[in-house]
């Protein structure tokens, strides 16, 4: 899954929202949420499990499986009240502060949109990507 690809330019959230609001389903949507994951200096083990080995992240090798991401998006569309989903994932060698992913969810009401965002980001992080922290 890891390859020699170069990191990508990040998308414009203004443009994404403009496009989303012109989508045929837009009249059913009352809320949009955006998730922007970035490369942080604090290791995942420290943030998630409280394990501090004193190391700091200096970069990340990132890759994803496009078919699995498409499947996760499809599953998100099956959720109640969700009408718009868009995902962008970076790839290659990333530096601190670089964007890892953007996810935009549009839906009818706040609880549905929040649930869908949580669901999709978790699916992507746990089933669709490879992240190798460099220290």
JSON list of C-alpha atoms in Angstrom, two decimals:
[
{"chain": "A", "resi": 1, "resn": "UNK", "atom": "CA", "xyz": [0.00, 0.00, 0.00]},
{"chain": "A", "resi": 2, "resn": "UNK", "atom": "CA", "xyz": [2.89, 2.41, 0.70]},
{"chain": "A", "resi": 3, "resn": "UNK", "atom": "CA", "xyz": [4.43, 3.82, -2.43]},
{"chain": "A", "resi": 4, "resn": "UNK", "atom": "CA", "xyz": [6.72, 6.58, -3.62]},
{"chain": "A", "resi": 5, "resn": "UNK", "atom": "CA", "xyz": [3.95, 9.12, -4.27]},
{"chain": "A", "resi": 6, "resn": "UNK", "atom": "CA", "xyz": [4.38, 12.78, -3.45]},
{"chain": "A", "resi": 7, "resn": "UNK", "atom": "CA", "xyz": [2.09, 14.56, -1.05]},
{"chain": "A", "resi": 8, "resn": "UNK", "atom": "CA", "xyz": [-0.83, 16.41, -2.61]},
{"chain": "A", "resi": 9, "resn": "UNK", "atom": "CA", "xyz": [-2.04, 19.99, -2.46]},
{"chain": "A", "resi": 10, "resn": "UNK", "atom": "CA", "xyz": [-4.87, 20.41, 0.04]},
{"chain": "A", "resi": 11, "resn": "UNK", "atom": "CA", "xyz": [-8.36, 21.17, -1.28]},
{"chain": "A", "resi": 12, "resn": "UNK", "atom": "CA", "xyz": [-10.26, 24.41, -0.67]},
{"chain": "A", "resi": 13, "resn": "UNK", "atom": "CA", "xyz": [-13.05, 23.98, 1.87]},
{"chain": "A", "resi": 14, "resn": "UNK", "atom": "CA", "xyz": [-14.75, 27.09, 0.48]},
{"chain": "A", "resi": 15, "resn": "UNK", "atom": "CA", "xyz": [-14.92, 25.40, -2.92]},
{"chain": "A", "resi": 16, "resn": "UNK", "atom": "CA", "xyz": [-16.09, 22.10, -1.44]},
{"chain": "A", "resi": 17, "resn": "UNK", "atom": "CA", "xyz": [-18.91, 23.83, 0.44]},
{"chain": "A", "resi": 18, "resn": "UNK", "atom": "CA", "xyz": [-19.96, 25.81, -2.66]},
{"chain": "A", "resi": 19, "resn": "UNK", "atom": "CA", "xyz": [-20.13, 22.57, -4.63]},
{"chain": "A", "resi": 20, "resn": "UNK", "atom": "CA", "xyz": [-22.01, 20.76, -1.85]},
{"chain": "A", "resi": 21, "resn": "UNK", "atom": "CA", "xyz": [-24.62, 23.51, -1.70]},
{"chain": "A", "resi": 22, "resn": "UNK", "atom": "CA", "xyz": [-25.32, 23.16, -5.43]},
{"chain": "A", "resi": 23, "resn": "UNK", "atom": "CA", "xyz": [-25.82, 19.38, -5.16]},
{"chain": "A", "resi": 24, "resn": "UNK", "atom": "CA", "xyz": [-29.41, 18.23, -5.85]},
{"chain": "A", "resi": 25, "resn": "UNK", "atom": "CA", "xyz": [-29.70, 16.99, -2.24]},
{"chain": "A", "resi": 26, "resn": "UNK", "atom": "CA", "xyz": [-28.68, 20.35, -0.78]},
{"chain": "A", "resi": 27, "resn": "UNK", "atom": "CA", "xyz": [-32.24, 21.42, -0.03]},
{"chain": "A", "resi": 28, "resn": "UNK", "atom": "CA", "xyz": [-32.51, 18.53, 2.46]},
{"chain": "A", "resi": 29, "resn": "UNK", "atom": "CA", "xyz": [-29.33, 19.50, 4.31]},
{"chain": "A", "resi": 30, "resn": "UNK", "atom": "CA", "xyz": [-29.31, 21.70, 7.38]},
{"chain": "A", "resi": 31, "resn": "UNK", "atom": "CA", "xyz": [-25.71, 21.15, 8.43]},
{"chain": "A", "resi": 32, "resn": "UNK", "atom": "CA", "xyz": [-22.22, 20.49, 7.11]},
{"chain": "A", "resi": 33, "resn": "UNK", "atom": "CA", "xyz": [-19.27, 19.35, 9.18]},
{"chain": "A", "resi": 34, "resn": "UNK", "atom": "CA", "xyz": [-15.61, 19.31, 8.09]},
{"chain": "A", "resi": 35, "resn": "UNK", "atom": "CA", "xyz": [-12.87, 17.19, 9.62]},
{"chain": "A", "resi": 36, "resn": "UNK", "atom": "CA", "xyz": [-9.24, 18.17, 8.90]},
{"chain": "A", "resi": 37, "resn": "UNK", "atom": "CA", "xyz": [-6.65, 15.71, 10.21]},
{"chain": "A", "resi": 38, "resn": "UNK", "atom": "CA", "xyz": [-3.05, 16.96, 10.34]},
{"chain": "A", "resi": 39, "resn": "UNK", "atom": "CA", "xyz": [0.33, 15.47, 11.18]},
{"chain": "A", "resi": 40, "resn": "UNK", "atom": "CA", "xyz": [1.07, 16.26, 14.82]},
{"chain": "A", "resi": 41, "resn": "UNK", "atom": "CA", "xyz": [4.30, 16.09, 16.81]},
{"chain": "A", "resi": 42, "resn": "UNK", "atom": "CA", "xyz": [2.81, 14.04, 19.64]},
{"chain": "A", "resi": 43, "resn": "UNK", "atom": "CA", "xyz": [2.93, 10.26, 18.91]},
{"chain": "A", "resi": 44, "resn": "UNK", "atom": "CA", "xyz": [-0.38, 8.41, 18.52]},
{"chain": "A", "resi": 45, "resn": "UNK", "atom": "CA", "xyz": [0.51, 6.05, 21.41]},
{"chain": "A", "resi": 46, "resn": "UNK", "atom": "CA", "xyz": [0.81, 8.99, 23.80]},
{"chain": "A", "resi": 47, "resn": "UNK", "atom": "CA", "xyz": [-2.43, 10.65, 22.69]},
{"chain": "A", "resi": 48, "resn": "UNK", "atom": "CA", "xyz": [-4.52, 7.46, 22.49]},
{"chain": "A", "resi": 49, "resn": "UNK", "atom": "CA", "xyz": [-3.05, 5.18, 25.19]},
{"chain": "A", "resi": 50, "resn": "UNK", "atom": "CA", "xyz": [-1.10, 7.58, 27.39]},
{"chain": "A", "resi": 51, "resn": "UNK", "atom": "CA", "xyz": [2.18, 5.80, 26.57]},
{"chain": "A", "resi": 52, "resn": "UNK", "atom": "CA", "xyz": [5.02, 8.34, 26.67]},
{"chain": "A", "resi": 53, "resn": "UNK", "atom": "CA", "xyz": [8.39, 7.02, 25.54]},
{"chain": "A", "resi": 54, "resn": "UNK", "atom": "CA", "xyz": [9.78, 10.54, 25.26]},
{"chain": "A", "resi": 55, "resn": "UNK", "atom": "CA", "xyz": [9.81, 10.50, 21.45]},
{"chain": "A", "resi": 56, "resn": "UNK", "atom": "CA", "xyz": [8.35, 13.08, 19.10]},
{"chain": "A", "resi": 57, "resn": "UNK", "atom": "CA", "xyz": [7.00, 12.56, 15.60]},
{"chain": "A", "resi": 58, "resn": "UNK", "atom": "CA", "xyz": [9.06, 14.24, 12.87]},
{"chain": "A", "resi": 59, "resn": "UNK", "atom": "CA", "xyz": [6.98, 13.12, 9.88]},
{"chain": "A", "resi": 60, "resn": "UNK", "atom": "CA", "xyz": [4.73, 10.41, 8.53]},
{"chain": "A", "resi": 61, "resn": "UNK", "atom": "CA", "xyz": [4.53, 8.01, 5.60]},
{"chain": "A", "resi": 62, "resn": "UNK", "atom": "CA", "xyz": [0.86, 7.88, 4.58]},
{"chain": "A", "resi": 63, "resn": "UNK", "atom": "CA", "xyz": [-1.04, 5.73, 2.08]},
{"chain": "A", "resi": 64, "resn": "UNK", "atom": "CA", "xyz": [-4.61, 4.57, 1.55]},
{"chain": "A", "resi": 65, "resn": "UNK", "atom": "CA", "xyz": [-6.67, 1.93, -0.22]},
{"chain": "A", "resi": 66, "resn": "UNK", "atom": "CA", "xyz": [-9.04, 3.81, -2.53]},
{"chain": "A", "resi": 67, "resn": "UNK", "atom": "CA", "xyz": [-11.50, 0.89, -2.85]},
{"chain": "A", "resi": 68, "resn": "UNK", "atom": "CA", "xyz": [-11.85, 0.65, 0.93]},
{"chain": "A", "resi": 69, "resn": "UNK", "atom": "CA", "xyz": [-12.36, 4.41, 1.19]},
{"chain": "A", "resi": 70, "resn": "UNK", "atom": "CA", "xyz": [-15.09, 4.21, -1.48]},
{"chain": "A", "resi": 71, "resn": "UNK", "atom": "CA", "xyz": [-16.76, 1.40, 0.49]},
{"chain": "A", "resi": 72, "resn": "UNK", "atom": "CA", "xyz": [-16.63, 3.47, 3.72]},
{"chain": "A", "resi": 73, "resn": "UNK", "atom": "CA", "xyz": [-18.18, 6.45, 1.89]},
{"chain": "A", "resi": 74, "resn": "UNK", "atom": "CA", "xyz": [-20.95, 4.18, 0.59]},
{"chain": "A", "resi": 75, "resn": "UNK", "atom": "CA", "xyz": [-21.65, 2.93, 4.11]},
{"chain": "A", "resi": 76, "resn": "UNK", "atom": "CA", "xyz": [-21.85, 6.51, 5.35]},
{"chain": "A", "resi": 77, "resn": "UNK", "atom": "CA", "xyz": [-24.48, 7.37, 2.72]},
{"chain": "A", "resi": 78, "resn": "UNK", "atom": "CA", "xyz": [-26.65, 4.59, 4.19]},
{"chain": "A", "resi": 79, "resn": "UNK", "atom": "CA", "xyz": [-26.85, 6.42, 7.51]},
{"chain": "A", "resi": 80, "resn": "UNK", "atom": "CA", "xyz": [-30.03, 8.26, 8.43]},
{"chain": "A", "resi": 81, "resn": "UNK", "atom": "CA", "xyz": [-30.19, 11.88, 7.24]},
{"chain": "A", "resi": 82, "resn": "UNK", "atom": "CA", "xyz": [-26.88, 11.87, 5.31]},
{"chain": "A", "resi": 83, "resn": "UNK", "atom": "CA", "xyz": [-27.02, 13.34, 1.80]},
{"chain": "A", "resi": 84, "resn": "UNK", "atom": "CA", "xyz": [-23.47, 14.52, 0.98]},
{"chain": "A", "resi": 85, "resn": "UNK", "atom": "CA", "xyz": [-20.05, 12.97, 1.61]},
{"chain": "A", "resi": 86, "resn": "UNK", "atom": "CA", "xyz": [-16.69, 14.02, 0.25]},
{"chain": "A", "resi": 87, "resn": "UNK", "atom": "CA", "xyz": [-13.24, 12.76, 1.24]},
{"chain": "A", "resi": 88, "resn": "UNK", "atom": "CA", "xyz": [-9.71, 13.85, 0.32]},
{"chain": "A", "resi": 89, "resn": "UNK", "atom": "CA", "xyz": [-6.67, 11.92, 1.53]},
{"chain": "A", "resi": 90, "resn": "UNK", "atom": "CA", "xyz": [-3.06, 12.91, 1.18]},
{"chain": "A", "resi": 91, "resn": "UNK", "atom": "CA", "xyz": [-0.30, 10.40, 0.41]},
{"chain": "A", "resi": 92, "resn": "UNK", "atom": "CA", "xyz": [3.43, 9.95, 0.51]},
{"chain": "A", "resi": 93, "resn": "UNK", "atom": "CA", "xyz": [5.93, 11.52, 2.87]},
{"chain": "A", "resi": 94, "resn": "UNK", "atom": "CA", "xyz": [4.20, 14.09, 5.08]},
{"chain": "A", "resi": 95, "resn": "UNK", "atom": "CA", "xyz": [5.75, 16.67, 7.41]},
{"chain": "A", "resi": 96, "resn": "UNK", "atom": "CA", "xyz": [4.53, 18.10, 10.71]},
{"chain": "A", "resi": 97, "resn": "UNK", "atom": "CA", "xyz": [1.50, 20.30, 10.10]},
{"chain": "A", "resi": 98, "resn": "UNK", "atom": "CA", "xyz": [0.69, 18.76, 6.71]},
{"chain": "A", "resi": 99, "resn": "UNK", "atom": "CA", "xyz": [-2.93, 17.87, 6.02]},
{"chain": "A", "resi": 100, "resn": "UNK", "atom": "CA", "xyz": [-3.63, 14.13, 6.22]},
{"chain": "A", "resi": 101, "resn": "UNK", "atom": "CA", "xyz": [-7.31, 14.18, 5.36]},
{"chain": "A", "resi": 102, "resn": "UNK", "atom": "CA", "xyz": [-10.40, 16.26, 4.83]},
{"chain": "A", "resi": 103, "resn": "UNK", "atom": "CA", "xyz": [-13.89, 14.86, 5.26]},
{"chain": "A", "resi": 104, "resn": "UNK", "atom": "CA", "xyz": [-17.06, 16.84, 4.54]},
{"chain": "A", "resi": 105, "resn": "UNK", "atom": "CA", "xyz": [-20.44, 15.50, 5.64]},
{"chain": "A", "resi": 106, "resn": "UNK", "atom": "CA", "xyz": [-23.80, 17.10, 4.81]},
{"chain": "A", "resi": 107, "resn": "UNK", "atom": "CA", "xyz": [-27.02, 16.03, 6.42]},
{"chain": "A", "resi": 108, "resn": "UNK", "atom": "CA", "xyz": [-30.39, 16.98, 7.79]},
{"chain": "A", "resi": 109, "resn": "UNK", "atom": "CA", "xyz": [-29.73, 17.51, 11.52]},
{"chain": "A", "resi": 110, "resn": "UNK", "atom": "CA", "xyz": [-26.74, 17.86, 13.84]},
{"chain": "A", "resi": 111, "resn": "UNK", "atom": "CA", "xyz": [-26.91, 14.43, 15.55]},
{"chain": "A", "resi": 112, "resn": "UNK", "atom": "CA", "xyz": [-26.99, 12.61, 12.20]},
{"chain": "A", "resi": 113, "resn": "UNK", "atom": "CA", "xyz": [-24.11, 14.62, 10.77]},
{"chain": "A", "resi": 114, "resn": "UNK", "atom": "CA", "xyz": [-21.95, 14.24, 13.90]},
{"chain": "A", "resi": 115, "resn": "UNK", "atom": "CA", "xyz": [-22.58, 10.48, 13.99]},
{"chain": "A", "resi": 116, "resn": "UNK", "atom": "CA", "xyz": [-21.73, 10.14, 10.30]},
{"chain": "A", "resi": 117, "resn": "UNK", "atom": "CA", "xyz": [-18.52, 12.14, 10.66]},
{"chain": "A", "resi": 118, "resn": "UNK", "atom": "CA", "xyz": [-17.43, 10.02, 13.64]},
{"chain": "A", "resi": 119, "resn": "UNK", "atom": "CA", "xyz": [-18.30, 6.82, 11.76]},
{"chain": "A", "resi": 120, "resn": "UNK", "atom": "CA", "xyz": [-16.51, 7.72, 8.53]},
{"chain": "A", "resi": 121, "resn": "UNK", "atom": "CA", "xyz": [-13.33, 9.12, 10.07]},
{"chain": "A", "resi": 122, "resn": "UNK", "atom": "CA", "xyz": [-13.06, 6.03, 12.31]},
{"chain": "A", "resi": 123, "resn": "UNK", "atom": "CA", "xyz": [-13.57, 3.68, 9.34]},
{"chain": "A", "resi": 124, "resn": "UNK", "atom": "CA", "xyz": [-10.93, 5.50, 7.31]},
{"chain": "A", "resi": 125, "resn": "UNK", "atom": "CA", "xyz": [-8.42, 5.60, 10.16]},
{"chain": "A", "resi": 126, "resn": "UNK", "atom": "CA", "xyz": [-8.94, 1.98, 11.25]},
{"chain": "A", "resi": 127, "resn": "UNK", "atom": "CA", "xyz": [-9.59, 0.16, 7.94]},
{"chain": "A", "resi": 128, "resn": "UNK", "atom": "CA", "xyz": [-8.45, 2.20, 4.94]},
{"chain": "A", "resi": 129, "resn": "UNK", "atom": "CA", "xyz": [-5.08, 3.82, 5.62]},
{"chain": "A", "resi": 130, "resn": "UNK", "atom": "CA", "xyz": [-1.50, 3.09, 6.54]},
{"chain": "A", "resi": 131, "resn": "UNK", "atom": "CA", "xyz": [0.21, 5.67, 8.77]},
{"chain": "A", "resi": 132, "resn": "UNK", "atom": "CA", "xyz": [3.83, 5.16, 9.74]},
{"chain": "A", "resi": 133, "resn": "UNK", "atom": "CA", "xyz": [5.01, 7.77, 12.24]},
{"chain": "A", "resi": 134, "resn": "UNK", "atom": "CA", "xyz": [8.65, 8.73, 11.92]},
{"chain": "A", "resi": 135, "resn": "UNK", "atom": "CA", "xyz": [10.51, 9.74, 15.06]}
]
